[in-house]
PDB file of C-alpha atoms in Angstrom:
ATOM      1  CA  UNK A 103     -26.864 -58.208 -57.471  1.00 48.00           C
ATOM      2  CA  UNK A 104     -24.154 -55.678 -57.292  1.00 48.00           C
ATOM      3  CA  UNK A 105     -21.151 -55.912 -59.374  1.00 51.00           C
ATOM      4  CA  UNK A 106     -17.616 -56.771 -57.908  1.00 49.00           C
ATOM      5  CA  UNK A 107     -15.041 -55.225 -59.369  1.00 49.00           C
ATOM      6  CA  UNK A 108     -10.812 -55.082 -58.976  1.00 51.00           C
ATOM      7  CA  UNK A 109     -10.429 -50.960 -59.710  1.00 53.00           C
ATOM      8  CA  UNK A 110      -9.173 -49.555 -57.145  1.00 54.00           C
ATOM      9  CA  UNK A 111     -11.474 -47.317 -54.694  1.00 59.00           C
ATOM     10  CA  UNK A 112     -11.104 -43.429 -54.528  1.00 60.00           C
ATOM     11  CA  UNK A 113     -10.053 -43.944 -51.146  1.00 55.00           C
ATOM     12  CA  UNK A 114      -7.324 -46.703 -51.622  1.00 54.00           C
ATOM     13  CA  UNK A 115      -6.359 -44.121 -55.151  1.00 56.00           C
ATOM     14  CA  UNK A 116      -5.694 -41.069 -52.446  1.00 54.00           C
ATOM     15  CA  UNK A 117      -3.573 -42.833 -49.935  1.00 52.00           C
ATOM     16  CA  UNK A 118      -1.824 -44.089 -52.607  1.00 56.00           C
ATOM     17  CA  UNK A 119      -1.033 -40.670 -54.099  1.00 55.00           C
ATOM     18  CA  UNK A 120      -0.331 -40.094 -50.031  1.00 55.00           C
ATOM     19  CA  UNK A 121       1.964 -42.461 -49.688  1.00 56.00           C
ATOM     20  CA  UNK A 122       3.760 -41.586 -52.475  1.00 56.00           C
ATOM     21  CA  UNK A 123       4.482 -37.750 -51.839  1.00 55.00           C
ATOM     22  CA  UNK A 124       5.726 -38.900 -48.164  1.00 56.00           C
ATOM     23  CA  UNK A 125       8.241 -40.787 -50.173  1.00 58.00           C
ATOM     24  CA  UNK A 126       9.232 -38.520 -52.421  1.00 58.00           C
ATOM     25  CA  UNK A 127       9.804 -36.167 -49.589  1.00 66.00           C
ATOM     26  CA  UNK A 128      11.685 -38.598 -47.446  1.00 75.00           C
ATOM     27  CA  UNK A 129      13.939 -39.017 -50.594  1.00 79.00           C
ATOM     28  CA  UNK A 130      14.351 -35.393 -50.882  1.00 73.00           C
ATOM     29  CA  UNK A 131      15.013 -35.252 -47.000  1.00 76.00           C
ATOM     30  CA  UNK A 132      17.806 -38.403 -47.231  1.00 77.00           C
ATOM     31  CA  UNK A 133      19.612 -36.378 -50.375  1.00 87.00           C
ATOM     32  CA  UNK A 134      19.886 -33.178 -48.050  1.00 81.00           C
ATOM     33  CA  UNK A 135      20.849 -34.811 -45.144  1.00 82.00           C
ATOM     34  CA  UNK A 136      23.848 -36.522 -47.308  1.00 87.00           C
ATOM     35  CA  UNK A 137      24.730 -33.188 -48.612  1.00 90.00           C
ATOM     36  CA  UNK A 138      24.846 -31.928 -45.275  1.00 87.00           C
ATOM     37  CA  UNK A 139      26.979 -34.553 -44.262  1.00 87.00           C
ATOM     38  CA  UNK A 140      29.168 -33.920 -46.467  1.00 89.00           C
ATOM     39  CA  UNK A 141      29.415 -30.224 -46.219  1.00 88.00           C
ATOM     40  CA  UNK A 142      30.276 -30.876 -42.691  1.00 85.00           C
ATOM     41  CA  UNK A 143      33.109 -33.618 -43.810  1.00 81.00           C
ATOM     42  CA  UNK A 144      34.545 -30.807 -46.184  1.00 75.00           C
ATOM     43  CA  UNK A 145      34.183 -28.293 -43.272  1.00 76.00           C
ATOM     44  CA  UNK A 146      36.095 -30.269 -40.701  1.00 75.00           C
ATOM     45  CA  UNK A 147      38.636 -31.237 -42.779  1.00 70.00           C
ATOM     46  CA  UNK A 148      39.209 -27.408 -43.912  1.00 69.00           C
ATOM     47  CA  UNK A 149      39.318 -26.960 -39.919  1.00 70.00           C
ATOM     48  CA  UNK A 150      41.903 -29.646 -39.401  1.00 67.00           C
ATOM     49  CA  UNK A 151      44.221 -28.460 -42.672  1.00 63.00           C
ATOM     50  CA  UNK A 152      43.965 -24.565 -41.365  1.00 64.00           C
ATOM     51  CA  UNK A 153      44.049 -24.689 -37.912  1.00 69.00           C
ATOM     52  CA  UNK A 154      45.337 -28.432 -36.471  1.00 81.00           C
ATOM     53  CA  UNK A 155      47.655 -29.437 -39.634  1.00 85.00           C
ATOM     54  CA  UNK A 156      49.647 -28.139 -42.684  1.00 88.00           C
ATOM     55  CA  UNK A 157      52.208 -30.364 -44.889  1.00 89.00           C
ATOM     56  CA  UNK A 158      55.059 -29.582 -45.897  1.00 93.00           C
ATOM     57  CA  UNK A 159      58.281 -30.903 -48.199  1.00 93.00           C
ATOM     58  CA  UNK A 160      61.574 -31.436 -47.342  1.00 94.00           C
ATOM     59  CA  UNK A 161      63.958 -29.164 -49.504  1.00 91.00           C
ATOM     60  CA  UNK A 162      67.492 -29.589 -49.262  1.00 90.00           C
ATOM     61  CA  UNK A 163      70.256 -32.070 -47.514  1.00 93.00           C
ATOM     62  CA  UNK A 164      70.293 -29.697 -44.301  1.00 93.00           C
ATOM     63  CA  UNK A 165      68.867 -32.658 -42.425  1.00 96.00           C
ATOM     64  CA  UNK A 166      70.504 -35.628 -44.260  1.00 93.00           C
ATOM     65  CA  UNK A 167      70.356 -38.594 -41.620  1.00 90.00           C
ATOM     66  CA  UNK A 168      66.862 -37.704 -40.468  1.00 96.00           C
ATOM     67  CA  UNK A 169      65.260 -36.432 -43.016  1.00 96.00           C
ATOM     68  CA  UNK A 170      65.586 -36.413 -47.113  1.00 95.00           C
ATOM     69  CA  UNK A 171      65.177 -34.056 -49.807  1.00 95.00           C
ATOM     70  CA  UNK A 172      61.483 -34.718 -51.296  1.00 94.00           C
ATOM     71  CA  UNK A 173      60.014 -36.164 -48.232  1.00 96.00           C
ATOM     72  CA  UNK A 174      56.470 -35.219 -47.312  1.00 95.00           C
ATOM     73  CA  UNK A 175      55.834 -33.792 -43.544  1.00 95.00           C
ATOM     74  CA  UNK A 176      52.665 -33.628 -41.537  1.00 93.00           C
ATOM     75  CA  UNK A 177      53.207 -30.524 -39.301  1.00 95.00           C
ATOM     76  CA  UNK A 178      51.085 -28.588 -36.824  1.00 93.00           C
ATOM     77  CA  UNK A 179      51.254 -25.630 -34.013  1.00 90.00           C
ATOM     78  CA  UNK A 180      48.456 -26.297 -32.497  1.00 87.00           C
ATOM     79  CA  UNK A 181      48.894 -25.692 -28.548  1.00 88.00           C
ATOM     80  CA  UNK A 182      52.538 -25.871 -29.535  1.00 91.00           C
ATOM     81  CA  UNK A 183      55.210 -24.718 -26.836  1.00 94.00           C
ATOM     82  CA  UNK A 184      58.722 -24.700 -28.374  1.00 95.00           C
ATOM     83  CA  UNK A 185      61.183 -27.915 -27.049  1.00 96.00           C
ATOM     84  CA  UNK A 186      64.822 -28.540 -27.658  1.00 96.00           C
ATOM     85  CA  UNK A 187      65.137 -31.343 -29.965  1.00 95.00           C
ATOM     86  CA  UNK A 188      61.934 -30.819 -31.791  1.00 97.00           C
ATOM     87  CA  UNK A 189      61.978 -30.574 -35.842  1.00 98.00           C
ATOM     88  CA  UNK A 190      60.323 -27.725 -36.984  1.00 97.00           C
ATOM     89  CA  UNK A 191      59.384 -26.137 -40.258  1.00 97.00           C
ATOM     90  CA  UNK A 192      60.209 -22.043 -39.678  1.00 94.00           C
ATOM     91  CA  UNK A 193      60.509 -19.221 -41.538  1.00 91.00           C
ATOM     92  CA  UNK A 194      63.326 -16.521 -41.344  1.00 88.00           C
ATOM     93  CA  UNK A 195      62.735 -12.732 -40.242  1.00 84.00           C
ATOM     94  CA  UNK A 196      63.182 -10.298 -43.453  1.00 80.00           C
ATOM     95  CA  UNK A 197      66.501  -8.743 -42.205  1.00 81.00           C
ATOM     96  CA  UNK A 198      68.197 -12.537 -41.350  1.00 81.00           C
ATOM     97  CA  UNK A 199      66.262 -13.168 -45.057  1.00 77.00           C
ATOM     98  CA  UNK A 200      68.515 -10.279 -46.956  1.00 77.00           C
ATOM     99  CA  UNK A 201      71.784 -11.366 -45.572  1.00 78.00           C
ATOM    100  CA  UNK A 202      71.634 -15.036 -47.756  1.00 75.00           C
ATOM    101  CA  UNK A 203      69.903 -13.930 -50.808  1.00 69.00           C
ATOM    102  CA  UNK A 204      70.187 -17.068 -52.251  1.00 69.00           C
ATOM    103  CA  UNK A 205      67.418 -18.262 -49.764  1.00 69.00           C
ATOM    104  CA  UNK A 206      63.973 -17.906 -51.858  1.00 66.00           C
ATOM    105  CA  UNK A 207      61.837 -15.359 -49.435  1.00 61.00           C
ATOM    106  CA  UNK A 208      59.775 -16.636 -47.155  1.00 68.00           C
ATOM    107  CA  UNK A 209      60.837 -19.965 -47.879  1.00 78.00           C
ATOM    108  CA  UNK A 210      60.060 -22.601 -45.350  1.00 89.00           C
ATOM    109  CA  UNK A 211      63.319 -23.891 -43.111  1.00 93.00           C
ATOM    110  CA  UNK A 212      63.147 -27.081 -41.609  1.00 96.00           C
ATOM    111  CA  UNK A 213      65.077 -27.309 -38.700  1.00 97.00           C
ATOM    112  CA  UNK A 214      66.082 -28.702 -35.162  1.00 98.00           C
ATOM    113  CA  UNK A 215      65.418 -26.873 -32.081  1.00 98.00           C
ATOM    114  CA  UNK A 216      68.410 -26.914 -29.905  1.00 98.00           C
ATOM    115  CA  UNK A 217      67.489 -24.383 -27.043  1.00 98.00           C
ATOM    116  CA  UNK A 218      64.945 -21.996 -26.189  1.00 98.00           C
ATOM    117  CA  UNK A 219      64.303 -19.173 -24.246  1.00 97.00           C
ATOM    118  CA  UNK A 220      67.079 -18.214 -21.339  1.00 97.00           C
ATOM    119  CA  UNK A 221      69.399 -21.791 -22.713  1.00 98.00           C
ATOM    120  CA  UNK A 222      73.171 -21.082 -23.330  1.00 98.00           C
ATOM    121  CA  UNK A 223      74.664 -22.504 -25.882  1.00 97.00           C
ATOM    122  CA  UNK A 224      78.604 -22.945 -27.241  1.00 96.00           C
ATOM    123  CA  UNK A 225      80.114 -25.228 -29.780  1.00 95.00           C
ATOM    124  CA  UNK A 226      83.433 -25.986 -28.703  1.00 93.00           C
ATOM    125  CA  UNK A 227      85.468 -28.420 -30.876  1.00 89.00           C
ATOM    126  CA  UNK A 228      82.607 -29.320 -32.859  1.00 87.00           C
ATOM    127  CA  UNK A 229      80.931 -30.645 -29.864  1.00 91.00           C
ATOM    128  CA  UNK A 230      77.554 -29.024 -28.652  1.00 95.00           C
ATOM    129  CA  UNK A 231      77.036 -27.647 -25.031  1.00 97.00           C
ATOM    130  CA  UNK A 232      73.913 -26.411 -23.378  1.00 98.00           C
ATOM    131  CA  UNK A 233      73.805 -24.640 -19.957  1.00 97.00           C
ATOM    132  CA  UNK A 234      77.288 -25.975 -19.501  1.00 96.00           C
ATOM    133  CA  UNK A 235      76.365 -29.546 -20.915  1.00 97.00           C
ATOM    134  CA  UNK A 236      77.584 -31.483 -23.835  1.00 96.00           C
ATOM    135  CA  UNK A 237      74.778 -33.023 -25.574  1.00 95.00           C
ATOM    136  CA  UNK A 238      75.424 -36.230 -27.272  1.00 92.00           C
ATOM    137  CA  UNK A 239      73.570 -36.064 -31.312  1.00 91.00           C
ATOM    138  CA  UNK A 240      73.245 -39.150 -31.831  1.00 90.00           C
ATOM    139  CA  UNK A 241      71.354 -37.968 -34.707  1.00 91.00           C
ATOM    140  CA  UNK A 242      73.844 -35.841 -36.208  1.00 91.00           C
ATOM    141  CA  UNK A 243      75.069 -36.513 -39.776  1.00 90.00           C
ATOM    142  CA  UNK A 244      78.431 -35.794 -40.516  1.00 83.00           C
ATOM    143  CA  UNK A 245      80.467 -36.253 -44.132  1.00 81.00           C
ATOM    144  CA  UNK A 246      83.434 -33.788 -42.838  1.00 73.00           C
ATOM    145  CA  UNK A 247      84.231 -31.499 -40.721  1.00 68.00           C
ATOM    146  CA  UNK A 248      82.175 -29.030 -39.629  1.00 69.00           C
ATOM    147  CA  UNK A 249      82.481 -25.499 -40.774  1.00 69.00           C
ATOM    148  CA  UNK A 250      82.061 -23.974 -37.670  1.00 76.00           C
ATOM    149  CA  UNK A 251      84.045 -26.033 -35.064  1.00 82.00           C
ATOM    150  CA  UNK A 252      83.722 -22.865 -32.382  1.00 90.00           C
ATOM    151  CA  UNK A 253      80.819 -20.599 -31.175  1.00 94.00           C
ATOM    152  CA  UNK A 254      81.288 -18.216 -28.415  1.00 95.00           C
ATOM    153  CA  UNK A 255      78.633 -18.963 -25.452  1.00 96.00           C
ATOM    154  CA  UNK A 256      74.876 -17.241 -26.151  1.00 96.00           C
ATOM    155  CA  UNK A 257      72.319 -16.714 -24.322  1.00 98.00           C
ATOM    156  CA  UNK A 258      68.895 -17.258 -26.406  1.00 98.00           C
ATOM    157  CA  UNK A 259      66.661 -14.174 -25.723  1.00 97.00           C
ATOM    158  CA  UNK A 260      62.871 -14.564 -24.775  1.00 97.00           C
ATOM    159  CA  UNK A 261      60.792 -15.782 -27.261  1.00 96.00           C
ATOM    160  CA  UNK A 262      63.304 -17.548 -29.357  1.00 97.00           C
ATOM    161  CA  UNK A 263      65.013 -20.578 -30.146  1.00 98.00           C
ATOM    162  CA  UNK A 264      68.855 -21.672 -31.751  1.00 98.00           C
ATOM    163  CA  UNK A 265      68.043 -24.200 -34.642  1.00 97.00           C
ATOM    164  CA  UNK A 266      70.582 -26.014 -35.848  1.00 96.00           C
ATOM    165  CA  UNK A 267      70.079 -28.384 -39.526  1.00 95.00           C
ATOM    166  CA  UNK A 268      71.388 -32.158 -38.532  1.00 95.00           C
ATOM    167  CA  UNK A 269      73.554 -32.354 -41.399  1.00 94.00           C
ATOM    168  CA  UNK A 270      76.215 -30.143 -39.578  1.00 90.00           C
ATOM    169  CA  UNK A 271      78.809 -29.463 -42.074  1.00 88.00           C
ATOM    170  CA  UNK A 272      75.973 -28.924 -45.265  1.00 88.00           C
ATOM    171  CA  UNK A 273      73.113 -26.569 -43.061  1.00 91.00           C
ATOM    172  CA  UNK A 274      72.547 -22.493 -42.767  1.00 90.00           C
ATOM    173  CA  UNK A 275      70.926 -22.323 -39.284  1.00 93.00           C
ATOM    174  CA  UNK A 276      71.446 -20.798 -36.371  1.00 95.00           C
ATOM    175  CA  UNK A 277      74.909 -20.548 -36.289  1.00 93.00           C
ATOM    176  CA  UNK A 278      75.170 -18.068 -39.325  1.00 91.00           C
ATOM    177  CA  UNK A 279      71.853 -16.397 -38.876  1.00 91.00           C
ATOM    178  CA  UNK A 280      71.191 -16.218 -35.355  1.00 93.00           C
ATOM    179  CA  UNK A 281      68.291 -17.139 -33.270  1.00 95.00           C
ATOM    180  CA  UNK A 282      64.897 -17.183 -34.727  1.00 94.00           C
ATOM    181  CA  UNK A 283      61.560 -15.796 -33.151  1.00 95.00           C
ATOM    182  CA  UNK A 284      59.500 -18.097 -31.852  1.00 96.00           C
ATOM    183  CA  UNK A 285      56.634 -16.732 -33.685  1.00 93.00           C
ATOM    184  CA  UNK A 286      57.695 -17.485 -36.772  1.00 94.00           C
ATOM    185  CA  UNK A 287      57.332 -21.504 -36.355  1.00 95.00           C
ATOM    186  CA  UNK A 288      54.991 -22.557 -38.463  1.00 94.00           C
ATOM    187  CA  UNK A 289      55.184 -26.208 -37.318  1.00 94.00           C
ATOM    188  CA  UNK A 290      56.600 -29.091 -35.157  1.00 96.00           C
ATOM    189  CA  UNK A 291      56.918 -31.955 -37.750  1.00 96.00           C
ATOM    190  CA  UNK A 292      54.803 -34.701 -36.789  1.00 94.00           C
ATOM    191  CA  UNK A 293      54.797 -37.636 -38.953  1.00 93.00           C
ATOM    192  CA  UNK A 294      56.317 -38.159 -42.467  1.00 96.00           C
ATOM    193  CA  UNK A 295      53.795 -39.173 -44.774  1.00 93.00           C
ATOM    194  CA  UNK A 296      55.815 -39.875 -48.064  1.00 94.00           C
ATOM    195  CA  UNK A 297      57.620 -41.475 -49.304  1.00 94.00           C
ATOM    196  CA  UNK A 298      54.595 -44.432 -48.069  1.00 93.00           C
ATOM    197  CA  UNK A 299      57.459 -46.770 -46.688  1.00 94.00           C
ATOM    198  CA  UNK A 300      58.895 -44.038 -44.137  1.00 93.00           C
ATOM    199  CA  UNK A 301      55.394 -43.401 -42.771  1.00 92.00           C
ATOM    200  CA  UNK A 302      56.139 -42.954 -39.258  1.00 93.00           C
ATOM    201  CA  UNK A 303      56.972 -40.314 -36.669  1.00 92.00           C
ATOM    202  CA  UNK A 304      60.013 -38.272 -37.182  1.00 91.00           C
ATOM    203  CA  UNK A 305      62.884 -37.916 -34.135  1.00 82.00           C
TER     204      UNK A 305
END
């Protein structure tokens, strides 16, 4: 009479050992695939910060009434074509830079567009024309008067814009320095991020 016994066979031992190695390796398989997930998270989002959006901070009162000093800004230039009345975040060319020293070079300006390209513009009695147009700010913010009340008629050359700050009588733009090149826009501001209860779109 043979005898029964509960060991395991040789047979049952080896596709047990199997079994095991497939799942160590399909462990091994789900921890790369994470880290390759993840790799491609960090990837995209370096994609998105470089190329689709930057942020930046508000600095100044230059556009008290729309935006405040210490505010965080989503910006971005991607695909972006320069429009009057967009708020962008620029930088100045190096000669506009060393006539106002006291601007930090290379410091980011945060500004309004108020024409591009071929646009006249003249300030006449503090009131803002383009092409022959007054254009009502309703956005303006005004604590006095402003310190330029009259600008001769320009015509904005090719490839740049006339920015203007919204706090009129408190903002070195484009009345002081000129018009900036359009290539130096690092931005249109799209949302403000901080502080949390402002989170919105910016006009």
């Amino acid at each position: 009479m043979e005898n029964l016994s509960n060991s395991p066979s040789t047979e049952e031992t080896n596709a047990s050992n199997m079994q095991n190695k497939k799942d160590g390796r399909s462990i091994v398989h789900d921890i790369f695939d994470v880290i390759e997930l993840i790799a491609l998270a960090f990837g995209i989002i370096l994609f998105v910060s470089a190329f689709l959006f930057r942020h930046s901070v508000v600095s100044g009162d230059s556009m008290l009434g729309t935006l405040h000093d210490g505010e965080h800004l989503l910006i971005s230039n991607f695909l972006y074509e320069a429009e009057a009345g967009d708020i962008i975040v620029c930088q100045l060319e190096a000669e506009q830079e060393q006539k106002f020293p006291h601007i930090s070079p290379k410091e980011p300006l945060i500004k309004r567009i108020i024409a591009t390209e071929g646009q006249r513009v003249k300030i006449e009695n503090g009131e803002l024309y383009v092409d022959g147009n007054k254009i009502e700010e309703n956005y303006v913010f005004r604590d006095g008067a402003d310190s330029i009340m009259n600008m001769k008629e320009i015509t904005v050359s090719k490839n740049h814009v006339f920015i203007m700050g919204d706090h009129r009588n408190d903002s070195l733009d484009s009345r002081y320095f000129g018009e900036i090149d359009s290539r130096l826009i690092i931005g249109r501001v799209i949302l403000r991020v901080f502080p949390f209860e402002k989170l919105g779109s910016v006009n």
